[in-house]
Short mmCIF file of C-alpha atoms and ligand atoms in Angstrom, two decimals:
data_model
loop_
_atom_site.label_atom_id
_atom_site.label_comp_id
_atom_site.label_asym_id
_atom_site.label_seq_id
_atom_site.Cartn_x
_atom_site.Cartn_y
_atom_site.Cartn_z
CA MET A 1455 9.72 173.41 202.98
CA SER A 1456 7.96 171.82 205.91
CA LEU A 1457 7.69 169.10 207.99
CA THR A 1458 5.69 167.19 209.03
CA PRO A 1459 6.15 166.51 213.65
CA ARG A 1460 6.35 163.22 212.69
CA ARG A 1461 8.32 163.13 210.45
CA GLN A 1462 11.08 165.78 212.24
CA ARG A 1463 10.69 162.66 215.82
CA ARG A 1464 12.22 160.12 213.76
CA ARG A 1465 15.29 162.35 211.90
CA THR A 1466 15.87 163.38 215.40
CA ALA A 1467 16.13 159.83 216.63
CA GLY A 1468 18.42 158.29 213.70
CA ALA A 1469 20.43 161.65 214.67
CA GLY A 1470 21.79 160.30 217.33
CA LEU A 1471 22.03 156.46 216.37
CA ALA A 1472 24.09 157.63 214.02
CA LEU A 1473 25.86 159.99 216.19
CA LEU A 1474 26.09 156.31 218.15
CA SER A 1475 27.38 154.82 214.87
CA LEU A 1476 29.75 156.94 214.19
CA LEU A 1477 31.45 156.06 217.22
CA ALA A 1478 31.32 152.86 217.47
CA LEU A 1479 32.68 152.05 213.13
CA ALA A 1480 33.62 155.40 211.98
CA PRO A 1481 34.50 154.53 208.67
CA ALA A 1482 30.94 152.25 208.66
CA ALA A 1483 29.12 154.71 209.73
CA ARG A 1484 30.37 157.20 206.07
CA ALA A 1485 27.45 155.03 204.21
CA ASP A 1486 24.81 155.67 206.31
CA ASP A 1487 25.00 159.02 204.99
CA ASP A 1488 23.18 159.03 202.59
CA HIS A 1489 22.75 162.20 201.13
CA ARG A 1490 25.57 163.65 202.31
CA PRO A 1491 28.84 164.03 199.78
CA ALA A 1492 30.32 160.71 199.18
CA ALA A 1493 33.28 159.39 200.68
CA VAL A 1494 34.18 157.71 197.34
CA PRO A 1495 36.83 159.24 195.56
CA PRO A 1496 36.01 161.64 192.84
CA LEU A 1497 36.55 159.86 188.68
CA PRO A 1498 37.19 162.79 186.42
CA ALA A 1499 36.02 160.59 183.58
CA TYR A 1500 32.60 159.84 185.39
CA ALA A 1501 31.88 163.79 185.59
CA GLN A 1502 32.48 164.88 182.79
CA GLU A 1503 31.07 161.91 180.92
CA CYS A 1504 27.78 160.77 182.49
CA GLY A 1505 27.79 164.52 184.31
CA SER A 1506 26.84 165.97 180.43
CA CYS A 1507 23.46 165.43 180.16
CA HIS A 1508 21.65 165.04 184.12
CA VAL A 1509 23.95 165.76 187.04
CA ALA A 1510 26.85 162.52 187.09
CA TYR A 1511 24.40 160.41 189.96
CA PRO A 1512 26.42 158.93 193.69
CA PRO A 1513 26.98 155.72 192.24
CA GLY A 1514 25.77 154.19 196.30
CA LEU A 1515 22.32 155.51 194.42
CA LEU A 1516 22.78 152.53 192.76
CA PRO A 1517 22.95 148.44 193.27
CA ALA A 1518 26.40 146.94 191.12
CA ALA A 1519 23.87 144.90 189.05
CA SER A 1520 22.20 148.35 187.88
CA TRP A 1521 25.41 150.26 186.99
CA GLN A 1522 25.58 147.31 184.71
CA ARG A 1523 23.07 147.16 182.04
CA LEU A 1524 23.43 151.26 182.75
CA MET A 1525 26.55 150.27 180.93
CA ALA A 1526 25.74 148.06 178.72
CA GLY A 1527 23.35 150.03 176.99
CA LEU A 1528 24.02 153.18 176.89
CA PRO A 1529 23.90 153.03 172.83
CA ARG A 1530 20.35 152.69 173.88
CA HIS A 1531 20.03 155.32 176.72
CA PHE A 1532 17.14 156.14 177.66
CA GLY A 1533 16.53 157.73 174.32
CA THR A 1534 19.56 159.24 173.03
CA ASP A 1535 22.85 156.95 172.87
CA ALA A 1536 25.26 158.14 175.79
CA SER A 1537 27.90 156.08 173.62
CA LEU A 1538 31.37 155.70 175.23
CA ASP A 1539 34.78 154.61 174.32
CA PRO A 1540 35.49 151.22 175.22
CA ALA A 1541 38.35 152.73 178.16
CA ALA A 1542 36.06 155.43 179.35
CA ALA A 1543 33.59 152.77 179.76
CA GLN A 1544 35.33 150.12 180.97
CA ALA A 1545 36.96 152.80 183.39
CA ILE A 1546 34.26 153.63 184.70
CA GLY A 1547 32.25 150.08 184.99
CA ALA A 1548 35.09 149.15 187.19
CA TRP A 1549 34.77 152.67 190.27
CA LEU A 1550 30.42 152.87 189.17
CA ALA A 1551 31.22 148.41 190.82
CA GLN A 1552 33.48 149.27 192.59
CA HIS A 1553 31.27 151.80 195.26
CA ALA A 1554 27.83 150.84 193.59
CA GLY A 1555 24.76 149.94 196.63
CA SER A 1556 26.61 152.14 199.57
CA ALA A 1557 24.26 154.00 200.67
CA ARG A 1558 21.91 152.00 203.26
CA LYS A 1559 18.90 153.09 201.35
CA VAL A 1560 20.08 151.05 198.81
CA GLN A 1561 21.43 147.70 200.59
CA ARG A 1562 17.52 147.43 202.14
CA GLU A 1563 16.59 147.27 198.86
CA PRO A 1564 15.75 143.38 197.73
CA ALA A 1565 16.08 144.36 193.56
CA ALA A 1566 17.07 146.88 191.48
CA PRO A 1567 14.67 149.13 190.75
CA PRO A 1568 12.66 149.32 186.96
CA GLU A 1569 14.12 150.75 183.97
CA ASP A 1570 17.16 151.09 186.50
CA ARG A 1571 16.63 154.23 188.01
CA ILE A 1572 17.28 155.12 191.16
CA SER A 1573 13.90 157.53 190.56
CA ARG A 1574 11.86 154.35 190.74
CA SER A 1575 13.19 153.18 193.80
CA ALA A 1576 11.06 152.48 197.08
CA TRP A 1577 13.38 154.34 198.77
CA PHE A 1578 12.82 157.45 196.37
CA GLN A 1579 9.09 156.54 195.45
CA ARG A 1580 9.09 157.08 200.22
CA GLU A 1581 11.82 160.16 200.23
CA HIS A 1582 10.06 162.17 197.85
CA ARG A 1583 6.07 161.63 198.44
CA GLU A 1584 5.78 164.75 199.77
CA VAL A 1585 6.74 165.89 196.27
CA SER A 1586 3.15 167.41 194.65
CA ALA A 1587 2.23 166.03 191.32
CA SER A 1588 2.32 170.12 190.42
CA THR A 1589 5.50 170.34 191.65
CA TRP A 1590 6.84 167.33 189.75
CA ALA A 1591 5.41 169.12 186.34
CA LEU A 1592 7.00 171.99 186.45
CA PRO A 1593 9.14 173.80 183.65
CA ALA A 1594 12.05 173.86 186.11
CA VAL A 1595 11.56 170.42 186.60
CA LYS A 1596 10.12 167.98 184.63
CA SER A 1597 11.54 164.61 185.18
CA ALA A 1598 12.12 163.02 188.47
CA ALA A 1599 15.70 162.62 187.06
CA ASN A 1600 16.81 166.18 187.31
CA CYS A 1601 18.13 165.89 190.88
CA GLY A 1602 19.65 169.38 190.06
CA ALA A 1603 15.37 171.54 190.22
CA CYS A 1604 15.30 170.77 194.26
CA HIS A 1605 18.46 169.61 195.23
CA THR A 1606 21.15 173.21 194.64
CA ARG A 1607 24.19 170.45 195.11
CA ALA A 1608 23.15 167.36 193.68
CA ASP A 1609 25.97 168.12 191.23
CA GLN A 1610 28.49 167.85 194.55
CA GLY A 1611 26.73 164.26 195.72
CA ASP A 1612 25.37 166.05 198.55
CA PHE A 1613 21.03 165.84 198.97
CA SER A 1614 20.71 166.96 202.51
CA GLU A 1615 18.05 169.18 203.52
CA ARG A 1616 20.02 172.21 203.68
CA HIS A 1617 19.98 172.61 200.94
CA LEU A 1618 17.30 172.04 199.44
CA ARG A 1619 15.44 174.91 197.44
CA LEU A 1620 12.01 173.17 195.67
CA PRO A 1621 11.31 175.93 192.88
CA ARG A 1622 8.45 177.50 192.38
C1 LIG D 913 23.49 162.14 175.93
C2 LIG D 913 22.94 161.80 176.96
C3 LIG D 913 23.57 161.56 178.08
C4 LIG D 913 24.94 161.06 178.68
C5 LIG D 913 25.70 161.73 178.31
C6 LIG D 913 24.51 160.22 179.11
N1 LIG D 913 22.27 160.51 179.87
FE1 LIG D 913 21.90 159.62 181.36
N2 LIG D 913 20.52 159.83 181.10
C7 LIG D 913 20.14 160.67 180.03
C8 LIG D 913 18.64 160.75 179.62
C9 LIG D 913 17.80 161.81 178.72
C10 LIG D 913 17.87 160.30 180.89
C11 LIG D 913 16.39 160.11 181.40
C12 LIG D 913 16.17 161.40 181.56
C13 LIG D 913 14.47 161.48 182.83
O1 LIG D 913 14.07 161.06 182.40
O2 LIG D 913 14.29 162.62 182.68
C14 LIG D 913 18.63 159.46 182.14
C15 LIG D 913 18.87 158.55 182.61
C16 LIG D 913 19.85 158.22 183.35
C17 LIG D 913 19.35 157.06 184.45
C18 LIG D 913 18.39 157.03 185.44
C19 LIG D 913 17.72 158.97 186.58
C20 LIG D 913 17.08 158.25 187.18
O3 LIG D 913 17.43 158.16 188.04
O4 LIG D 913 15.91 158.73 186.77
C21 LIG D 913 20.58 156.29 184.57
C22 LIG D 913 20.94 156.63 186.78
C23 LIG D 913 21.86 157.83 184.62
N3 LIG D 913 21.07 158.14 183.70
C24 LIG D 913 23.31 156.90 184.47
C25 LIG D 913 23.85 157.28 183.17
C26 LIG D 913 25.52 156.98 183.89
C27 LIG D 913 25.83 156.60 183.74
C28 LIG D 913 26.51 157.44 182.14
C29 LIG D 913 27.36 157.73 181.07
C30 LIG D 913 27.99 156.48 181.11
C31 LIG D 913 25.14 158.96 181.07
N4 LIG D 913 23.94 158.47 182.36
C32 LIG D 913 25.31 159.82 180.39
C33 LIG D 913 21.20 161.23 179.09
C34 LIG D 913 22.23 160.71 179.19
C1 LIG D 914 10.77 168.21 192.92
C2 LIG D 914 12.40 168.44 193.58
C3 LIG D 914 12.90 167.15 193.40
C4 LIG D 914 13.63 166.20 192.51
C5 LIG D 914 13.66 166.76 191.18
C6 LIG D 914 14.39 165.75 193.56
N1 LIG D 914 14.28 165.80 195.04
FE1 LIG D 914 14.95 164.38 196.29
N2 LIG D 914 13.86 165.36 197.82
C7 LIG D 914 13.08 166.07 197.88
C8 LIG D 914 12.50 166.40 198.75
C9 LIG D 914 11.76 167.49 198.67
C10 LIG D 914 12.76 165.70 199.84
C11 LIG D 914 12.39 165.30 201.28
C12 LIG D 914 13.03 166.30 202.41
C13 LIG D 914 12.70 166.24 203.53
O1 LIG D 914 10.81 165.68 204.01
O2 LIG D 914 13.34 165.36 203.87
C14 LIG D 914 13.68 164.68 199.06
C15 LIG D 914 14.59 163.85 199.36
C16 LIG D 914 15.71 162.98 199.37
C17 LIG D 914 16.66 162.43 199.59
C18 LIG D 914 17.06 161.94 200.70
C19 LIG D 914 17.42 163.69 202.01
C20 LIG D 914 17.96 162.71 203.22
O3 LIG D 914 18.06 163.85 203.96
O4 LIG D 914 17.38 162.21 203.48
C21 LIG D 914 17.72 162.43 198.59
C22 LIG D 914 19.05 160.92 199.73
C23 LIG D 914 16.78 162.83 197.56
N3 LIG D 914 16.44 163.54 197.91
C24 LIG D 914 17.43 162.27 195.90
C25 LIG D 914 16.39 162.71 195.03
C26 LIG D 914 18.28 162.90 193.66
C27 LIG D 914 19.19 161.54 193.46
C28 LIG D 914 16.94 162.70 193.03
C29 LIG D 914 16.78 162.81 190.95
C30 LIG D 914 16.70 161.40 191.26
C31 LIG D 914 15.89 164.18 193.59
N4 LIG D 914 16.35 163.72 194.51
C32 LIG D 914 15.38 164.58 192.62
C33 LIG D 914 12.93 167.34 196.30
C34 LIG D 914 12.85 166.46 195.45
#
């Protein structure tokens, strides 16, 4: 897919800024790389329990309040029952709380997204405005929540353009 020149310019400037902040404060800069594999220690239980029906969404892409509500509502999870035993729920909830909202995009937004969906965040809508309605409707996509349909390394938390492939 091709990018508009304006967007490319913004990205180039962004890369320069990112490099500067990397030099200035290396640990903080990592949280800025929203779309790279998160510098978050993986929790195998999370990948296993929350990655079976869809990709295990990166914790940094939702604020803590959203994860908390989602974890409290697992028996009625988007029309399915995603209940966990209390020990697993506790461990996953704590890990999510600890790593929530680390993406800069998320920190810039004042409120939790509707339905606590990553796909309904304002930043998500902005980043995906070039995706056409017909692409969203493709059988291979069906839902904006189906990140892996386009982001071939979504399961590794990598949303970089390099690993983006739009289905036809
Ligand atoms: C039994 C299947 C199932 C399991 C297990 C499951 N989910 Fe889901 N989840 C769903 C469905 C179905 C949706 C709605 C997908 C759609 O709209 O296309 C969803 C959507 C979501 C969304 C919103 C995606 C978006 O941005 O639109 C989040 C966040 C989420 N799940 C988190 C979790 C977490 C955390 C766990 C583990 C505790 C979990 N899920 C386990 C079925 C599941
Ligand atoms: C229909 C295909 C499609 C689906 C499904 C999709 N995306 Fe994307 N995504 C794109 C496109 C196209 C871009 C824009 C790339 C660009 O212009 O930089 C993008 C950009 C992004 C970016 C910004 C990447 C960057 O380089 O800054 C993030 C983060 C992202 N998507 C996360 C997600 C998440 C999380 C999901 C699932 C909840 C998802 N996407 C679902 C196609 C998709």
